[in-house]
Amino acid sequence: MHTDTNLGFVFPGQGSQSIGMLAELAAGERLVRETFEQASDAVGTDLWRLSQEGPEDSLNRTDLTQPALLAAGVAVWRVWCAHGGSAPAILAGHSLGEYTALVCADAFGLEDAARVVHDRGRFMQEAVPAGEGAMAAILGLEDEQVREICEAARGNEVVSAVNYNAPGQVVVAGSRAAVERAVERAKEAGAKRAVTLPVSVPSHCSLMEPAAERLKERLATVALSAPRIPVLHNVDVTAAESAESIRDRLVRQLFNPVRWVETIHAMRERGVTRLVEAGPGKVLTGLNRRIERRMPIKPVMDPKTLEAALEEEGAS
């Protein structure tokens, strides 16, 4: 497989799932169903049926969303490789997408990763009972303003900036009441938009530390190896080179911010000039237009987008 030193791959996280995802791609590519079957067998749930038929509230359950999205991203990657697409110089994934990147870099087996993210979702949900935590998107303020708002809104509870998704687009998470106070303060500060998100778990804030402890124990039982392609990690925007350092970064990722803007800039600094978003939806494609407008990004999720991205690579 030829490596294109100017190509980077990115994999989406929770929020990109939808009923019917990858259906068109699966119709002509048996690898899609095969990949889902592998992940389904690992977690004991028919993830393909769930992703095609729902019900939506089950697909959106964090312990099922995570393995379903993992399977989706890996399936697109496998189809890309089967069609002779170039190997990228570097990979990254947004939150859960980091696990997808590690599977595609051969650091993690798909079955092991599916079981781990299934448990990760359960640990996250059990750390903060449904209704007690919240996340909110704040648009149109500077990062520092959002951090100051969180500080002011915190009181005796938890609220912090957790996803630096794009300039002027930050997600905060924490205790429900504190997040709601932060939303009100953001509106008063002139945010274009400040809205709570339909999620059941306040990811990447300190409330996730108990889940991270359990994840640490779980990861210790799984075989990991040095990635074949460098993977930039959310927590520190570096590429880990050993199994132990990957485990450490995955544990810390759970209760620290996703530094996505810095991740894309770091890819640019490493010589990446084009990106592919592998998986359902176009969330990262949308963010990229705000982060690196001059770095083209192509989403791949169906036969049409696959063909368009492969054409650019000169493959078929």
GROMACS .gro file of C-alpha atoms in nm:
model
  316
    1MET     CA    1   0.000   0.000   0.000
    2HIS     CA    2   0.153   0.327  -0.114
    3THR     CA    3   0.187   0.593   0.160
    4ASP     CA    4   0.087   0.946   0.066
    5THR     CA    5   0.289   1.177   0.291
    6ASN     CA    6   0.039   1.461   0.231
    7LEU     CA    7  -0.270   1.261   0.332
    8GLY     CA    8  -0.430   1.242   0.677
    9PHE     CA    9  -0.731   1.038   0.791
   10VAL     CA   10  -0.972   1.146   1.066
   11PHE     CA   11  -1.247   0.944   1.234
   12PRO     CA   12  -1.562   1.090   1.395
   13GLY     CA   13  -1.692   1.036   1.746
   14GLN     CA   14  -2.032   1.018   1.910
   15GLY     CA   15  -2.296   1.229   1.742
   16SER     CA   16  -2.215   1.106   1.392
   17GLN     CA   17  -2.435   0.796   1.422
   18SER     CA   18  -2.770   0.778   1.241
   19ILE     CA   19  -3.025   0.513   1.146
   20GLY     CA   20  -2.932   0.378   0.803
   21MET     CA   21  -2.566   0.480   0.822
   22LEU     CA   22  -2.342   0.322   0.556
   23ALA     CA   23  -2.640   0.136   0.400
   24GLU     CA   24  -2.549   0.248   0.045
   25LEU     CA   25  -2.184   0.155   0.090
   26ALA     CA   26  -2.277  -0.185   0.234
   27ALA     CA   27  -2.498  -0.262  -0.067
   28GLY     CA   28  -2.190  -0.290  -0.289
   29GLU     CA   29  -1.912  -0.363  -0.039
   30ARG     CA   30  -1.930  -0.687   0.160
   31LEU     CA   31  -1.647  -0.563   0.383
   32VAL     CA   32  -1.893  -0.329   0.557
   33ARG     CA   33  -2.121  -0.605   0.681
   34GLU     CA   34  -1.823  -0.829   0.761
   35THR     CA   35  -1.668  -0.558   0.977
   36PHE     CA   36  -1.996  -0.500   1.163
   37GLU     CA   37  -2.035  -0.876   1.215
   38GLN     CA   38  -1.688  -0.892   1.370
   39ALA     CA   39  -1.768  -0.610   1.613
   40SER     CA   40  -2.118  -0.750   1.680
   41ASP     CA   41  -1.982  -1.091   1.775
   42ALA     CA   42  -1.737  -0.922   2.012
   43VAL     CA   43  -2.005  -0.729   2.205
   44GLY     CA   44  -2.299  -0.971   2.171
   45THR     CA   45  -2.529  -0.724   1.994
   46ASP     CA   46  -2.626  -0.706   1.626
   47LEU     CA   47  -2.473  -0.364   1.560
   48TRP     CA   48  -2.560  -0.365   1.189
   49ARG     CA   49  -2.929  -0.427   1.257
   50LEU     CA   50  -2.923  -0.164   1.530
   51SER     CA   51  -2.760   0.091   1.299
   52GLN     CA   52  -3.010   0.019   1.019
   53GLU     CA   53  -3.335  -0.032   1.207
   54GLY     CA   54  -3.283   0.130   1.546
   55PRO     CA   55  -3.459   0.207   1.766
   56GLU     CA   56  -3.280   0.540   1.775
   57ASP     CA   57  -3.270   0.562   2.153
   58SER     CA   58  -3.083   0.229   2.160
   59LEU     CA   59  -2.837   0.341   1.892
   60ASN     CA   60  -2.782   0.658   2.097
   61ARG     CA   61  -2.709   0.459   2.415
   62THR     CA   62  -2.342   0.534   2.474
   63ASP     CA   63  -2.235   0.169   2.531
   64LEU     CA   64  -2.388   0.077   2.191
   65THR     CA   65  -2.310   0.398   2.002
   66GLN     CA   66  -1.938   0.354   2.063
   67PRO     CA   67  -1.890   0.003   1.914
   68ALA     CA   68  -2.131   0.087   1.628
   69LEU     CA   69  -1.930   0.395   1.530
   70LEU     CA   70  -1.603   0.207   1.573
   71ALA     CA   71  -1.728  -0.059   1.329
   72ALA     CA   72  -1.846   0.209   1.085
   73GLY     CA   73  -1.511   0.389   1.075
   74VAL     CA   74  -1.310   0.068   1.043
   75ALA     CA   75  -1.546  -0.054   0.767
   76VAL     CA   76  -1.488   0.262   0.561
   77TRP     CA   77  -1.112   0.229   0.614
   78ARG     CA   78  -1.114  -0.133   0.497
   79VAL     CA   79  -1.314  -0.045   0.186
   80TRP     CA   80  -1.069   0.239   0.113
   81CYS     CA   81  -0.774   0.000   0.142
   82ALA     CA   82  -0.948  -0.266  -0.071
   83HIS     CA   83  -0.992  -0.011  -0.350
   84GLY     CA   84  -0.623   0.074  -0.352
   85GLY     CA   85  -0.652   0.403  -0.165
   86SER     CA   86  -0.321   0.544  -0.041
   87ALA     CA   87  -0.212   0.488   0.318
   88PRO     CA   88  -0.218   0.818   0.505
   89ALA     CA   89   0.087   0.962   0.677
   90ILE     CA   90  -0.104   1.017   1.000
   91LEU     CA   91  -0.437   0.937   1.168
   92ALA     CA   92  -0.651   1.101   1.435
   93GLY     CA   93  -0.997   1.053   1.577
   94HIS     CA   94  -1.234   1.272   1.774
   95SER     CA   95  -1.286   1.116   2.119
   96LEU     CA   96  -1.427   0.767   2.042
   97GLY     CA   97  -1.276   0.810   1.692
   98GLU     CA   98  -0.931   0.780   1.848
   99TYR     CA   99  -1.001   0.410   1.908
  100THR     CA  100  -1.104   0.374   1.542
  101ALA     CA  101  -0.775   0.533   1.437
  102LEU     CA  102  -0.580   0.291   1.658
  103VAL     CA  103  -0.757  -0.011   1.504
  104CYS     CA  104  -0.681   0.121   1.153
  105ALA     CA  105  -0.317   0.172   1.255
  106ASP     CA  106  -0.299  -0.195   1.368
  107ALA     CA  107  -0.233  -0.096   1.730
  108PHE     CA  108  -0.560  -0.252   1.846
  109GLY     CA  109  -0.757  -0.555   1.723
  110LEU     CA  110  -1.115  -0.471   1.616
  111GLU     CA  111  -1.277  -0.726   1.849
  112ASP     CA  112  -1.074  -0.610   2.149
  113ALA     CA  113  -1.144  -0.244   2.069
  114ALA     CA  114  -1.518  -0.311   2.028
  115ARG     CA  115  -1.534  -0.479   2.369
  116VAL     CA  116  -1.329  -0.200   2.530
  117VAL     CA  117  -1.543   0.085   2.393
  118HIS     CA  118  -1.859  -0.107   2.484
  119ASP     CA  119  -1.728  -0.116   2.842
  120ARG     CA  120  -1.601   0.243   2.816
  121GLY     CA  121  -1.954   0.358   2.734
  122ARG     CA  122  -2.093   0.164   3.029
  123PHE     CA  123  -1.827   0.300   3.267
  124MET     CA  124  -1.905   0.654   3.152
  125GLN     CA  125  -2.280   0.612   3.202
  126GLU     CA  126  -2.234   0.452   3.544
  127ALA     CA  127  -1.996   0.728   3.660
  128VAL     CA  128  -2.270   0.990   3.624
  129PRO     CA  129  -2.632   0.869   3.649
  130ALA     CA  130  -2.858   0.984   3.363
  131GLY     CA  131  -2.992   1.335   3.423
  132GLU     CA  132  -2.712   1.446   3.656
  133GLY     CA  133  -2.461   1.552   3.391
  134ALA     CA  134  -2.488   1.762   3.076
  135MET     CA  135  -2.293   1.900   2.782
  136ALA     CA  136  -2.350   2.222   2.590
  137ALA     CA  137  -2.214   2.377   2.272
  138ILE     CA  138  -2.107   2.740   2.284
  139LEU     CA  139  -2.057   2.919   1.954
  140GLY     CA  140  -1.909   3.259   1.884
  141LEU     CA  141  -1.688   3.316   2.189
  142GLU     CA  142  -1.310   3.290   2.232
  143ASP     CA  143  -1.173   2.982   2.410
  144GLU     CA  144  -1.051   3.194   2.701
  145GLN     CA  145  -1.396   3.353   2.742
  146VAL     CA  146  -1.554   3.009   2.764
  147ARG     CA  147  -1.301   2.898   3.027
  148GLU     CA  148  -1.373   3.213   3.231
  149ILE     CA  149  -1.750   3.152   3.204
  150CYS     CA  150  -1.704   2.796   3.331
  151GLU     CA  151  -1.497   2.924   3.623
  152ALA     CA  152  -1.767   3.176   3.712
  153ALA     CA  153  -2.056   2.928   3.668
  154ARG     CA  154  -1.897   2.642   3.858
  155GLY     CA  155  -1.989   2.716   4.218
  156ASN     CA  156  -1.944   2.392   4.414
  157GLU     CA  157  -2.009   2.181   4.105
  158VAL     CA  158  -1.822   2.083   3.788
  159VAL     CA  159  -1.827   2.256   3.451
  160SER     CA  160  -1.533   2.290   3.213
  161ALA     CA  161  -1.444   2.333   2.846
  162VAL     CA  162  -1.403   1.981   2.708
  163ASN     CA  163  -1.403   1.992   2.327
  164TYR     CA  164  -1.208   2.257   2.138
  165ASN     CA  165  -1.379   2.168   1.811
  166ALA     CA  166  -1.310   2.475   1.596
  167PRO     CA  167  -1.235   2.845   1.645
  168GLY     CA  168  -1.545   2.986   1.812
  169GLN     CA  169  -1.693   2.642   1.879
  170VAL     CA  170  -1.633   2.495   2.223
  171VAL     CA  171  -1.828   2.226   2.409
  172VAL     CA  172  -1.854   2.237   2.788
  173ALA     CA  173  -1.950   1.953   3.022
  174GLY     CA  174  -2.019   1.889   3.387
  175SER     CA  175  -2.299   1.884   3.643
  176ARG     CA  176  -2.633   1.969   3.481
  177ALA     CA  177  -2.706   2.280   3.689
  178ALA     CA  178  -2.354   2.420   3.641
  179VAL     CA  179  -2.371   2.361   3.264
  180GLU     CA  180  -2.707   2.541   3.253
  181ARG     CA  181  -2.556   2.836   3.442
  182ALA     CA  182  -2.266   2.843   3.194
  183VAL     CA  183  -2.513   2.846   2.902
  184GLU     CA  184  -2.691   3.150   3.050
  185ARG     CA  185  -2.363   3.333   3.113
  186ALA     CA  186  -2.247   3.254   2.758
  187LYS     CA  187  -2.566   3.408   2.618
  188GLU     CA  188  -2.514   3.717   2.834
  189ALA     CA  189  -2.153   3.737   2.704
  190GLY     CA  190  -2.281   3.753   2.347
  191ALA     CA  191  -2.245   3.393   2.227
  192LYS     CA  192  -2.406   3.340   1.887
  193ARG     CA  193  -2.547   3.018   2.024
  194ALA     CA  194  -2.535   2.836   2.356
  195VAL     CA  195  -2.738   2.518   2.376
  196THR     CA  196  -2.738   2.198   2.581
  197LEU     CA  197  -2.674   1.882   2.377
  198PRO     CA  198  -2.887   1.565   2.371
  199VAL     CA  199  -2.629   1.341   2.540
  200SER     CA  200  -2.655   1.131   2.854
  201VAL     CA  201  -2.292   1.155   2.966
  202PRO     CA  202  -2.073   1.462   3.042
  203SER     CA  203  -1.762   1.340   2.856
  204HIS     CA  204  -1.406   1.466   2.905
  205CYS     CA  205  -1.461   1.649   3.236
  206SER     CA  206  -1.347   1.555   3.587
  207LEU     CA  207  -1.675   1.370   3.655
  208MET     CA  208  -1.533   1.098   3.429
  209GLU     CA  209  -1.237   1.022   3.659
  210PRO     CA  210  -1.410   0.718   3.819
  211ALA     CA  211  -1.480   0.583   3.469
  212ALA     CA  212  -1.117   0.644   3.373
  213GLU     CA  213  -0.999   0.436   3.670
  214ARG     CA  214  -1.212   0.145   3.553
  215LEU     CA  215  -1.097   0.196   3.194
  216LYS     CA  216  -0.735   0.181   3.312
  217GLU     CA  217  -0.795  -0.162   3.465
  218ARG     CA  218  -0.981  -0.276   3.152
  219LEU     CA  219  -0.707  -0.159   2.912
  220ALA     CA  220  -0.447  -0.346   3.115
  221THR     CA  221  -0.612  -0.672   3.006
  222VAL     CA  222  -0.595  -0.595   2.632
  223ALA     CA  223  -0.313  -0.651   2.382
  224LEU     CA  224  -0.190  -0.328   2.222
  225SER     CA  225   0.109  -0.268   1.998
  226ALA     CA  226   0.297   0.022   1.844
  227PRO     CA  227   0.085   0.173   1.563
  228ARG     CA  228   0.190   0.109   1.203
  229ILE     CA  229   0.081   0.465   1.117
  230PRO     CA  230   0.122   0.748   1.374
  231VAL     CA  231  -0.198   0.840   1.560
  232LEU     CA  232  -0.226   1.187   1.716
  233HIS     CA  233  -0.395   1.162   2.055
  234ASN     CA  234  -0.664   1.402   2.177
  235VAL     CA  235  -0.519   1.459   2.521
  236ASP     CA  236  -0.174   1.592   2.427
  237VAL     CA  237  -0.161   1.606   2.043
  238THR     CA  238   0.134   1.365   2.031
  239ALA     CA  239   0.179   1.025   1.867
  240ALA     CA  240   0.234   0.746   2.121
  241GLU     CA  241   0.490   0.484   2.021
  242SER     CA  242   0.437   0.210   2.279
  243ALA     CA  243   0.143   0.011   2.413
  244GLU     CA  244   0.191   0.159   2.760
  245SER     CA  245   0.189   0.518   2.638
  246ILE     CA  246  -0.124   0.448   2.428
  247ARG     CA  247  -0.302   0.311   2.736
  248ASP     CA  248  -0.199   0.616   2.937
  249ARG     CA  249  -0.333   0.858   2.675
  250LEU     CA  250  -0.664   0.670   2.636
  251VAL     CA  251  -0.720   0.681   3.014
  252ARG     CA  252  -0.639   1.052   3.041
  253GLN     CA  253  -0.850   1.128   2.734
  254LEU     CA  254  -1.165   1.037   2.926
  255PHE     CA  255  -1.141   1.326   3.173
  256ASN     CA  256  -0.942   1.583   2.971
  257PRO     CA  257  -1.039   1.806   2.678
  258VAL     CA  258  -1.037   1.695   2.315
  259ARG     CA  259  -0.785   1.932   2.155
  260TRP     CA  260  -0.918   1.899   1.801
  261VAL     CA  261  -0.812   2.239   1.666
  262GLU     CA  262  -0.452   2.175   1.775
  263THR     CA  263  -0.470   1.825   1.627
  264ILE     CA  264  -0.557   1.954   1.280
  265HIS     CA  265  -0.288   2.225   1.304
  266ALA     CA  266  -0.035   1.957   1.406
  267MET     CA  267  -0.129   1.752   1.100
  268ARG     CA  268  -0.065   2.056   0.883
  269GLU     CA  269   0.274   2.107   1.051
  270ARG     CA  270   0.364   1.745   0.971
  271GLY     CA  271   0.306   1.810   0.600
  272VAL     CA  272  -0.056   1.698   0.561
  273THR     CA  273  -0.234   1.896   0.289
  274ARG     CA  274  -0.549   1.681   0.241
  275LEU     CA  275  -0.779   1.493   0.475
  276VAL     CA  276  -1.032   1.212   0.448
  277GLU     CA  277  -1.308   1.177   0.709
  278ALA     CA  278  -1.386   0.806   0.730
  279GLY     CA  279  -1.722   0.721   0.880
  280PRO     CA  280  -2.085   0.829   0.880
  281GLY     CA  281  -2.174   1.198   0.858
  282LYS     CA  282  -1.970   1.509   0.789
  283VAL     CA  283  -1.912   1.651   1.138
  284LEU     CA  284  -1.532   1.672   1.111
  285THR     CA  285  -1.558   1.797   0.752
  286GLY     CA  286  -1.770   2.087   0.878
  287LEU     CA  287  -1.526   2.165   1.160
  288ASN     CA  288  -1.230   2.158   0.924
  289ARG     CA  289  -1.371   2.441   0.717
  290ARG     CA  290  -1.338   2.655   1.028
  291ILE     CA  291  -0.998   2.523   1.138
  292GLU     CA  292  -0.796   2.491   0.815
  293ARG     CA  293  -0.999   2.633   0.526
  294ARG     CA  294  -0.719   2.573   0.278
  295MET     CA  295  -0.684   2.206   0.370
  296PRO     CA  296  -0.942   2.016   0.161
  297ILE     CA  297  -1.126   1.736   0.336
  298LYS     CA  298  -1.340   1.468   0.175
  299PRO     CA  299  -1.593   1.266   0.376
  300VAL     CA  300  -1.622   0.900   0.276
  301MET     CA  301  -1.947   0.724   0.369
  302ASP     CA  302  -2.114   0.598   0.048
  303PRO     CA  303  -2.016   0.489  -0.307
  304LYS     CA  304  -2.029   0.844  -0.443
  305THR     CA  305  -1.804   0.999  -0.177
  306LEU     CA  306  -1.570   0.698  -0.192
  307GLU     CA  307  -1.529   0.741  -0.568
  308ALA     CA  308  -1.468   1.116  -0.534
  309ALA     CA  309  -1.198   1.066  -0.269
  310LEU     CA  310  -1.029   0.781  -0.458
  311GLU     CA  311  -1.025   0.986  -0.779
  312GLU     CA  312  -0.824   1.249  -0.599
  313GLU     CA  313  -0.573   0.980  -0.501
  314GLY     CA  314  -0.556   0.843  -0.856
  315ALA     CA  315  -0.687   0.507  -0.735
  316SER     CA  316  -1.003   0.320  -0.833
   0.00000   0.00000   0.00000
